[in-house]
Amino acid sequence: MPSKGKRLWNTQRERKCLVVLDDIWTSDAWISLQAGFPMNKETESRILLTTRNKEVASYADKNGFLFEPQPLNDDMKAGKCLRR
């Protein structure tokens, strides 16, 4: 594991961290990053991964929580939902 990846991994084991990885497009991209992230009970840290590809999300953690936001409807786009 390269030194930056090892340092990242150790930091997550020593502290509670929330790591946000935004817009991961491919499983290969996740594979290249995952060495820096403990994926077991050794840490209380959490990873929030965003992707447009359901396959990438499933590959990252088959048992993880998958949230699929829906597009905004016309009322929401116009800001009508924010009016009192």
Coordinates of C-alpha atoms in Angstrom, one line a residue:
M1 CA 0.0 0.0 0.0
P2 CA 1.5 3.4 -0.9
S3 CA 2.3 5.7 2.0
K4 CA -0.6 8.1 1.5
G5 CA -3.0 5.2 1.4
K6 CA -1.5 3.7 4.5
R7 CA -1.7 7.0 6.3
L8 CA -5.3 7.4 5.3
W9 CA -6.1 3.9 6.5
N10 CA -4.4 4.4 9.8
T11 CA -6.1 7.7 10.4
Q12 CA -9.5 6.0 10.0
R13 CA -8.6 3.3 12.4
E14 CA -7.5 5.8 15.1
R15 CA -10.3 8.3 14.7
K16 CA -14.0 8.4 13.7
C17 CA -14.0 9.8 10.2
L18 CA -16.7 10.5 7.6
V19 CA -15.0 10.2 4.2
V20 CA -17.0 11.5 1.2
L21 CA -16.0 10.1 -2.2
D22 CA -18.0 12.0 -4.8
D23 CA -18.9 10.8 -8.3
I24 CA -17.1 7.4 -8.6
W25 CA -17.9 6.3 -12.2
T26 CA -16.4 2.8 -12.4
S27 CA -15.7 -0.2 -10.3
D28 CA -12.0 0.1 -11.4
A29 CA -11.9 3.6 -9.9
W30 CA -13.2 2.2 -6.6
I31 CA -10.7 -0.7 -6.7
S32 CA -7.9 1.8 -7.1
L33 CA -9.0 3.7 -4.0
Q34 CA -10.3 1.0 -1.7
A35 CA -6.9 0.0 -0.2
G36 CA -7.0 3.3 1.8
F37 CA -10.3 2.4 3.5
P38 CA -10.8 -0.2 6.2
M39 CA -13.9 -2.2 5.2
N40 CA -14.5 -4.2 8.4
K41 CA -15.2 -3.8 12.1
E42 CA -11.7 -2.4 12.8
T43 CA -12.9 1.2 12.5
E44 CA -15.9 3.4 13.4
S45 CA -15.3 5.5 10.3
R46 CA -17.8 5.6 7.5
I47 CA -17.5 6.2 3.8
L48 CA -20.1 8.0 1.8
L49 CA -19.7 7.1 -1.9
T50 CA -21.7 8.8 -4.6
T51 CA -22.0 7.4 -8.1
R52 CA -24.4 7.4 -11.0
N53 CA -23.7 3.6 -11.5
K54 CA -25.7 1.2 -9.3
E55 CA -23.1 -1.5 -10.1
V56 CA -20.3 0.6 -8.6
A57 CA -22.4 1.1 -5.4
S58 CA -23.1 -2.6 -5.1
Y59 CA -19.5 -3.5 -5.8
A60 CA -18.3 -1.1 -3.0
D61 CA -20.5 -2.7 -0.4
K62 CA -23.1 -5.3 -1.1
N63 CA -24.6 -4.9 2.3
G64 CA -24.4 -1.1 2.4
F65 CA -27.3 1.3 2.3
L66 CA -28.2 2.3 -1.2
F67 CA -30.1 5.6 -1.6
E68 CA -31.5 6.5 -5.1
P69 CA -32.8 10.1 -5.2
Q70 CA -35.5 10.8 -7.6
P71 CA -35.6 13.8 -10.0
L72 CA -37.3 16.9 -8.7
N73 CA -40.9 17.4 -9.9
D74 CA -42.0 20.8 -11.4
D75 CA -43.2 22.1 -8.1
M76 CA -39.9 21.3 -6.4
K77 CA -37.9 22.9 -9.2
A78 CA -39.9 26.1 -9.0
G79 CA -39.3 26.3 -5.2
K80 CA -43.0 26.0 -4.4
C81 CA -42.2 23.4 -1.7
L82 CA -40.3 26.0 0.3
R83 CA -43.1 28.5 0.5
R84 CA -45.1 28.6 3.7

